Amino acid sequence: MALWGARFSSSPAETVFNLSRSVDFDWRLAPYDLASSLAHLRALGRAGVVTEEISMQLEQGIRSLLADVIAGRFTPNDEDEDVHSALERALVGRLGTVGGSLRAGRSRNDQVVTDLKLYLLDTLTDLALLIDDLAVALLTQGEKYVEVVAPGFTHLQHAQPISFGQELAKHAFALERDLDRLADWRRRAMLSPLGSAALAGSPLVLDPEESARHLGFEGTVDNSIDAVSDRDFVVEALFVLALLGTHISRIGEEFTLFASSEFGWVKVDDAYSTGSSIMPQKRNPDVAELARGKSGRLLGNLVAVMTVLKGLPFAYNRDLQEDKEPIFDSIDTLSLLLPAVTGMITTAKFQIERISDGAIAGFALATEVADYLVRKGMPFAEAHEVTGQAVRLAESRSVGLESLSLDDFSSVHPLFGADLIPLLSAEGAVRSRTSVMGTSPASVSAAISRVRGRLALQRSQLGKWRKQMDEVLGQ
């Protein structure tokens, strides 16, 4: 069913209809479209555009249709152009011509942007809960291994000894920022465009603020032209999801390395591994690899919509139909990916002895030696040079710094004393970093406790938003 066409002498060419048709992907907006229709119906009733009797018929028809849509009893047909035309066809079919009364005072232009905002407010709340699950899984594993010493890396080279619990927990802090960004996104998305109509507002809808309240928004937009053309909220959401994908990709990269024979740091559970069709021995960390690979898709969706928006003039343009598939795809992708990565983290078995074996390899205690000299009063630049000489001596003997004797150190510089030797251990190096952000077990445990508290507050807020959206959709 088309919502236009009387002024045309013929129907669109089949190729044009097929190009224009969006119901195959925008049908997921149907529950939100019906929720906004209820709010719009109330506005028409208050304005006296529809009688109380017609309003009651329409409300009953909308609620019945919503139940059928949710249950899968009503679906679009081959003639429907988009979600809006499919739903109007259903209402007209059930109620007669009165079913078309809802079109008064609104346009698909403000209708679709309202639907899309409601959809994102709903689904991104669910996605945020999955992000929180992953962050908590990482913190739970991190807490188990706070006391385990591991090599830290920069440039993929051994750097300094660290707490392995801190290594695992670091990803939770990035995910917390993703949750913060989603909350910040929500603040800007909470303005209703319903009532903007095609672009100029409508003389039939005099109180869009009331419709906004019924839909759970905190207010209305101030400019109807901006309202129907604005897709900033889509781009912002895509950016947050692309950055989230980047953070998950880093987890995937590290677990791919951890699971390799060269590292041997983790055994990925059978439920989160796959095998080879030709090599019977293979145990592939496919979840980690897919986590890494999906980031390109998420970034591509962001670039696609940014490119669509970059040159659009004035108000609504049909180009904006291209906003939906990328954001739908990003949400679908992450809805599949996040639980799988969370499961991989939760069930992972870390090989503690293997992890700790390399904690001081690659002269990782060199910074301890330099810091020792600084505490003795030597400027760090000079301490850096002196320590480099000690490293060169150890390297010439194919041993680590911890294997040098006091006489060896004294031959490099007389400031070295017997109190240096007890410091040359991975455990000592880790425990010495006691600042609030440091890698000592006490510092790491305290940091994990703090972020757990913040995540708990965020989860509580997400629960309130979840309840609010349930009320909107069930109004």
XYZ file of C-alpha atoms in Angstrom:
475
model
C 0.000 0.000 0.000
C 1.423 3.384 -1.031
C 0.841 6.502 1.076
C 0.998 8.761 -1.968
C 0.306 8.702 -5.704
C -3.026 10.421 -6.457
C -1.383 13.191 -8.452
C 0.514 10.669 -10.632
C -0.936 9.161 -13.780
C 0.940 5.882 -13.409
C 2.592 3.770 -10.750
C 6.364 3.760 -10.285
C 8.397 1.481 -12.510
C 9.109 -1.856 -10.883
C 12.799 -0.997 -10.671
C 11.979 2.256 -8.891
C 9.639 0.511 -6.447
C 12.262 -2.112 -5.688
C 14.902 0.576 -5.188
C 12.629 2.607 -2.960
C 11.234 -0.269 -0.913
C 12.570 -0.420 2.634
C 10.108 -2.643 4.479
C 12.486 -5.602 4.294
C 14.797 -3.888 6.756
C 12.710 -1.226 8.492
C 10.025 -3.661 9.656
C 11.839 -3.943 12.978
C 10.601 -0.399 13.658
C 6.960 -1.564 13.656
C 6.446 -1.722 17.468
C 7.956 1.750 17.846
C 5.845 3.101 14.976
C 2.700 1.852 16.693
C 3.800 3.308 20.035
C 4.331 6.709 18.391
C 0.953 6.308 16.653
C -0.739 6.000 20.053
C 0.957 9.190 21.217
C -0.007 10.947 17.976
C -3.592 9.726 18.309
C -3.843 11.349 21.720
C -2.574 14.612 20.225
C -5.219 14.463 17.481
C -7.889 13.760 20.073
C -6.856 16.711 22.261
C -6.899 18.975 19.206
C -10.386 17.771 18.253
C -9.179 16.415 14.900
C -10.728 13.018 15.649
C -13.827 12.355 17.695
C -13.744 10.401 20.927
C -15.499 7.502 19.206
C -12.996 7.346 16.358
C -10.144 7.748 18.834
C -11.353 4.717 20.778
C -11.665 2.649 17.590
C -8.167 3.624 16.494
C -6.609 2.957 19.886
C -8.182 -0.488 20.027
C -7.062 -1.178 16.478
C -3.491 -0.032 17.157
C -3.192 -2.125 20.314
C -4.573 -5.178 18.559
C -2.186 -4.669 15.650
C 0.759 -4.219 18.039
C -0.021 -7.572 19.653
C -0.204 -9.207 16.226
C 3.089 -7.628 15.115
C 4.904 -8.778 18.251
C 3.459 -12.291 17.902
C 4.351 -12.435 14.205
C 0.733 -12.769 13.151
C 0.938 -9.665 10.966
C 3.818 -9.161 8.530
C 4.318 -6.980 5.451
C 3.438 -8.142 1.959
C 5.142 -7.665 -1.415
C 3.203 -4.481 -2.161
C 4.153 -2.636 1.028
C 6.714 0.109 0.483
C 7.835 0.584 4.069
C 6.864 -0.128 7.664
C 4.525 2.865 7.761
C 2.519 1.877 4.689
C 2.281 -1.736 5.883
C 0.847 -0.706 9.238
C -1.609 1.768 7.701
C -2.752 -0.974 5.314
C -3.459 -3.171 8.302
C -5.421 -0.489 10.139
C -7.486 0.425 7.066
C -8.142 -3.250 6.450
C -9.379 -3.739 10.010
C -11.167 -0.441 10.645
C -12.096 0.837 7.193
C -11.305 4.388 6.072
C -11.064 5.562 9.670
C -7.785 3.657 9.794
C -6.230 6.390 7.655
C -7.069 9.146 10.137
C -3.696 8.899 11.835
C -1.952 10.431 8.865
C -3.371 13.839 9.791
C -0.747 16.141 11.283
C 2.249 13.929 10.707
C 4.496 12.773 7.900
C 6.723 9.789 7.354
C 9.517 12.325 7.819
C 8.862 12.915 11.520
C 7.393 9.445 11.941
C 10.530 7.565 10.898
C 12.966 9.682 12.899
C 10.768 9.224 15.998
C 10.611 5.472 15.409
C 14.362 5.241 14.925
C 15.086 7.208 18.094
C 12.775 4.977 20.104
C 14.351 1.864 18.589
C 17.855 3.022 19.507
C 16.856 4.130 22.998
C 15.447 0.637 23.485
C 18.064 -1.583 21.857
C 21.100 0.374 23.022
C 19.891 -0.092 26.587
C 19.977 -3.852 26.049
C 23.378 -3.565 24.381
C 24.711 -1.545 27.319
C 23.687 -4.359 29.659
C 25.744 -6.776 27.512
C 28.716 -4.411 27.673
C 28.388 -4.354 31.445
C 28.345 -8.172 31.493
C 31.644 -8.256 29.606
C 33.242 -5.636 31.854
C 32.229 -7.572 34.973
C 33.576 -10.830 33.488
C 36.950 -9.179 32.899
C 37.036 -7.754 36.426
C 36.096 -11.119 37.930
C 38.969 -12.821 36.124
C 41.272 -9.934 36.961
C 40.542 -10.263 40.677
C 41.643 -13.905 40.595
C 45.077 -13.027 39.237
C 45.962 -9.801 41.024
C 48.884 -11.543 42.764
C 50.178 -13.204 39.589
C 53.228 -11.500 38.113
C 53.344 -11.244 34.336
C 55.482 -9.513 31.746
C 54.095 -6.198 30.609
C 54.538 -5.240 26.984
C 55.059 -2.131 24.909
C 55.715 -2.447 21.172
C 55.059 -6.175 21.751
C 58.412 -6.262 23.551
C 58.920 -7.072 27.216
C 58.742 -3.847 29.200
C 58.225 -4.177 32.987
C 56.704 -6.773 35.302
C 53.022 -6.161 36.073
C 50.098 -7.740 37.882
C 48.308 -10.045 35.454
C 45.065 -9.025 37.149
C 45.721 -5.460 36.038
C 46.383 -6.672 32.485
C 42.975 -8.354 32.333
C 41.093 -5.603 34.170
C 42.380 -2.819 31.911
C 39.751 -3.671 29.285
C 36.921 -3.087 31.768
C 37.952 0.545 32.091
C 37.665 1.040 28.327
C 34.237 -0.621 28.386
C 33.201 1.675 31.230
C 34.002 4.631 28.989
C 31.849 3.068 26.262
C 28.974 2.899 28.737
C 29.578 6.529 29.691
C 29.421 7.502 26.031
C 26.132 5.656 25.567
C 24.688 7.483 28.585
C 25.896 10.789 27.154
C 24.407 9.857 23.765
C 21.082 9.186 25.448
C 20.994 12.665 26.949
C 21.052 14.247 23.480
C 18.691 11.679 21.951
C 15.928 12.299 24.492
C 14.177 15.039 22.468
C 11.115 14.090 20.432
C 10.780 15.102 16.757
C 7.132 13.962 16.575
C 4.968 16.884 15.474
C 7.480 18.242 12.983
C 5.404 16.673 10.183
C 7.089 16.966 6.778
C 9.340 19.842 7.862
C 7.235 22.825 9.031
C 5.219 21.415 11.910
C 1.432 21.034 11.753
C -1.517 23.263 12.689
C -3.318 20.068 13.731
C -0.776 19.078 16.399
C -0.621 21.891 18.911
C 0.936 20.079 21.861
C 3.922 17.934 20.757
C 5.293 18.194 24.288
C 2.507 15.926 25.540
C 3.273 13.361 22.833
C 6.927 13.515 23.861
C 6.003 12.719 27.464
C 3.902 9.734 26.413
C 6.900 8.358 24.511
C 9.332 8.807 27.387
C 11.220 11.739 25.884
C 12.386 14.588 28.076
C 11.250 17.305 25.678
C 10.900 18.224 22.028
C 13.292 19.561 19.440
C 13.142 23.312 18.840
C 13.378 23.355 15.054
C 11.104 21.175 12.918
C 13.357 21.422 9.849
C 16.346 20.234 11.830
C 14.219 17.518 13.437
C 13.340 15.689 10.237
C 16.842 15.929 8.768
C 18.859 15.252 11.926
C 20.685 11.944 12.053
C 23.401 13.032 14.459
C 21.992 10.550 16.942
C 22.590 7.735 14.443
C 26.151 8.839 13.712
C 26.950 9.250 17.409
C 25.585 5.801 18.156
C 27.598 4.327 15.279
C 30.732 6.023 16.590
C 30.232 4.657 20.099
C 29.620 1.182 18.674
C 32.642 1.419 16.363
C 34.863 2.423 19.283
C 33.348 -0.354 21.372
C 34.179 -2.718 18.508
C 37.754 -1.443 18.557
C 38.007 -2.175 22.284
C 36.603 -5.677 21.767
C 39.028 -6.153 18.872
C 41.941 -5.479 21.228
C 40.619 -8.170 23.572
C 40.381 -10.508 20.602
C 43.925 -9.746 19.494
C 45.361 -10.388 22.947
C 43.469 -13.636 23.428
C 44.553 -14.807 19.992
C 48.152 -14.234 21.088
C 47.576 -15.682 24.568
C 46.172 -18.888 23.043
C 49.083 -19.401 20.653
C 51.730 -22.041 21.319
C 54.330 -19.286 21.490
C 52.562 -17.623 24.424
C 50.622 -20.553 25.884
C 49.015 -18.244 28.443
C 45.400 -19.353 28.106
C 43.328 -22.370 27.203
C 40.136 -21.222 25.540
C 37.240 -23.454 26.534
C 36.034 -26.010 23.983
C 32.690 -24.230 23.798
C 34.457 -21.118 22.489
C 36.989 -22.814 20.198
C 36.788 -24.484 16.795
C 38.853 -27.055 14.944
C 40.301 -27.538 11.479
C 38.745 -29.491 8.634
C 42.160 -30.941 7.713
C 44.405 -30.703 10.800
C 42.994 -32.853 13.609
C 45.117 -31.270 16.309
C 44.004 -27.694 15.767
C 42.280 -25.660 18.472
C 41.444 -22.272 17.032
C 40.372 -19.243 19.103
C 37.710 -18.255 16.570
C 35.691 -16.102 18.984
C 38.770 -13.969 19.616
C 39.507 -13.725 15.906
C 35.923 -12.801 15.027
C 35.986 -10.189 17.790
C 39.011 -8.716 16.068
C 37.522 -8.951 12.593
C 34.109 -7.441 13.337
C 35.671 -4.082 14.170
C 36.174 -3.340 10.468
C 32.483 -3.867 9.822
C 31.485 -1.564 12.665
C 33.845 1.162 11.500
C 32.574 0.781 7.921
C 28.988 1.354 9.057
C 30.016 4.628 10.695
C 31.825 5.822 7.570
C 28.860 4.835 5.373
C 26.367 7.024 7.237
C 28.794 9.919 7.614
C 29.268 9.861 3.851
C 25.491 9.867 3.240
C 24.985 12.903 5.461
C 27.894 15.057 4.353
C 26.112 17.012 1.584
C 22.372 16.904 2.264
C 20.634 20.268 1.732
C 17.645 21.764 3.548
C 15.277 19.315 5.282
C 14.430 15.668 4.597
C 16.032 13.903 1.624
C 15.472 10.317 0.561
C 19.181 9.649 1.061
C 18.279 9.323 4.734
C 16.765 5.924 4.034
C 20.404 4.754 4.055
C 20.749 5.492 7.774
C 19.012 2.347 8.987
C 20.789 -0.709 7.647
C 24.219 0.341 9.003
C 22.950 1.016 12.531
C 20.813 -2.129 12.483
C 23.823 -4.142 11.361
C 26.086 -2.692 14.064
C 23.561 -3.485 16.776
C 22.948 -6.994 15.430
C 26.686 -7.634 15.149
C 27.422 -6.575 18.712
C 24.370 -8.366 20.097
C 25.890 -11.598 18.773
C 29.500 -10.767 19.565
C 29.320 -9.493 23.138
C 27.827 -12.636 24.753
C 30.318 -14.843 22.902
C 33.310 -12.788 24.070
C 31.909 -12.681 27.608
C 31.608 -16.471 27.561
C 35.154 -16.845 26.268
C 36.480 -14.628 29.084
C 34.406 -16.282 31.794
C 35.456 -19.835 30.910
C 39.120 -19.115 30.063
C 41.753 -21.160 31.917
C 44.949 -19.172 32.412
C 48.288 -20.977 32.655
C 49.804 -19.173 35.613
C 53.280 -20.711 35.613
C 53.722 -20.016 31.913
C 52.587 -16.420 32.379
C 54.958 -15.733 35.255
C 57.954 -17.497 33.698
C 58.675 -14.587 31.386
C 58.013 -11.771 33.836
C 61.615 -10.551 33.931
C 62.738 -11.692 30.487
C 64.165 -9.087 28.141
C 65.874 -7.173 30.966
C 62.456 -6.110 32.297
C 64.028 -5.097 35.623
C 66.106 -2.333 34.044
C 63.745 0.389 35.200
C 64.091 -0.899 38.786
C 67.841 -0.379 38.518
C 67.438 3.141 37.143
C 64.904 4.039 39.833
C 67.311 2.709 42.481
C 69.992 5.115 41.263
C 67.507 8.010 41.274
C 66.651 7.279 44.892
C 70.391 7.474 45.571
C 70.397 11.010 44.186
C 71.466 10.441 40.573
C 69.621 12.429 37.850
C 67.428 10.066 35.849
C 69.106 10.839 32.540
C 72.428 9.674 33.998
C 70.752 6.720 35.715
C 69.315 5.703 32.354
C 72.786 5.665 30.831
C 74.356 3.762 33.716
C 71.607 1.161 33.687
C 72.094 0.754 29.951
C 75.708 -0.134 30.628
C 74.604 -2.775 33.153
C 72.199 -4.210 30.579
C 75.006 -4.369 28.052
C 77.178 -6.241 30.561
C 74.429 -8.762 31.301
C 73.700 -9.183 27.605
C 77.356 -9.908 26.889
C 77.136 -12.799 29.357
C 73.708 -13.957 28.090
C 72.158 -13.519 31.514
C 69.516 -11.232 33.035
C 70.174 -8.283 35.329
C 69.064 -10.370 38.294
C 72.022 -12.704 37.642
C 74.661 -9.992 37.985
C 76.563 -9.845 41.257
C 77.105 -6.782 43.408
C 80.701 -6.670 42.140
C 79.370 -6.627 38.576
C 77.106 -3.679 39.332
C 79.866 -1.891 41.256
C 82.136 -2.205 38.227
C 79.571 -0.267 36.249
C 79.125 2.487 38.861
C 80.224 2.827 42.504
C 76.793 4.085 43.639
C 75.385 0.569 43.458
C 75.197 -1.043 46.890
C 74.118 -4.300 48.489
C 70.568 -2.936 48.944
C 70.041 -3.209 45.162
C 70.102 -6.999 45.012
C 66.835 -7.658 46.946
C 65.040 -5.306 44.584
C 65.876 -7.364 41.514
C 62.803 -9.571 41.434
C 59.568 -9.421 39.502
C 57.499 -9.526 42.693
C 59.446 -6.666 44.223
C 59.123 -4.572 41.088
C 55.367 -5.062 40.982
C 54.794 -4.412 44.682
C 56.782 -1.184 44.565
C 54.260 0.507 42.266
C 51.755 1.517 44.924
C 50.233 4.645 43.403
C 46.488 4.787 42.891
C 46.911 3.678 39.269
C 49.894 1.419 39.827
C 50.353 -2.301 39.277
C 50.866 -3.393 42.888
C 48.284 -5.970 43.968
C 46.821 -3.582 46.535
C 46.472 -0.793 43.970
C 44.938 -3.086 41.364
C 42.443 -4.525 43.827
C 41.390 -1.059 44.929
C 40.978 0.090 41.321
C 38.867 -2.966 40.491
C 36.686 -2.253 43.506
C 36.166 1.340 42.390
C 35.192 0.467 38.837
C 32.883 -2.272 40.096
C 31.058 0.361 42.139
C 30.703 2.669 39.159
C 29.480 -0.172 36.942
C 26.897 -1.120 39.568
C 25.527 2.421 39.499
C 25.402 2.345 35.707
C 23.614 -0.995 35.730
C 21.026 0.372 38.137
C 20.407 3.291 35.787
C 20.174 0.922 32.819
C 17.516 -1.029 34.693
C 15.475 2.151 35.109
C 15.799 2.939 31.400
C 14.824 -0.620 30.532
C 11.677 -0.309 32.645
C 10.865 3.065 31.072
C 11.099 1.679 27.535
C 8.955 -1.313 28.500
C 6.306 1.097 29.719
C 6.476 3.132 26.492
C 6.099 0.048 24.310
C 3.350 -1.361 26.490
C 1.451 1.895 26.982
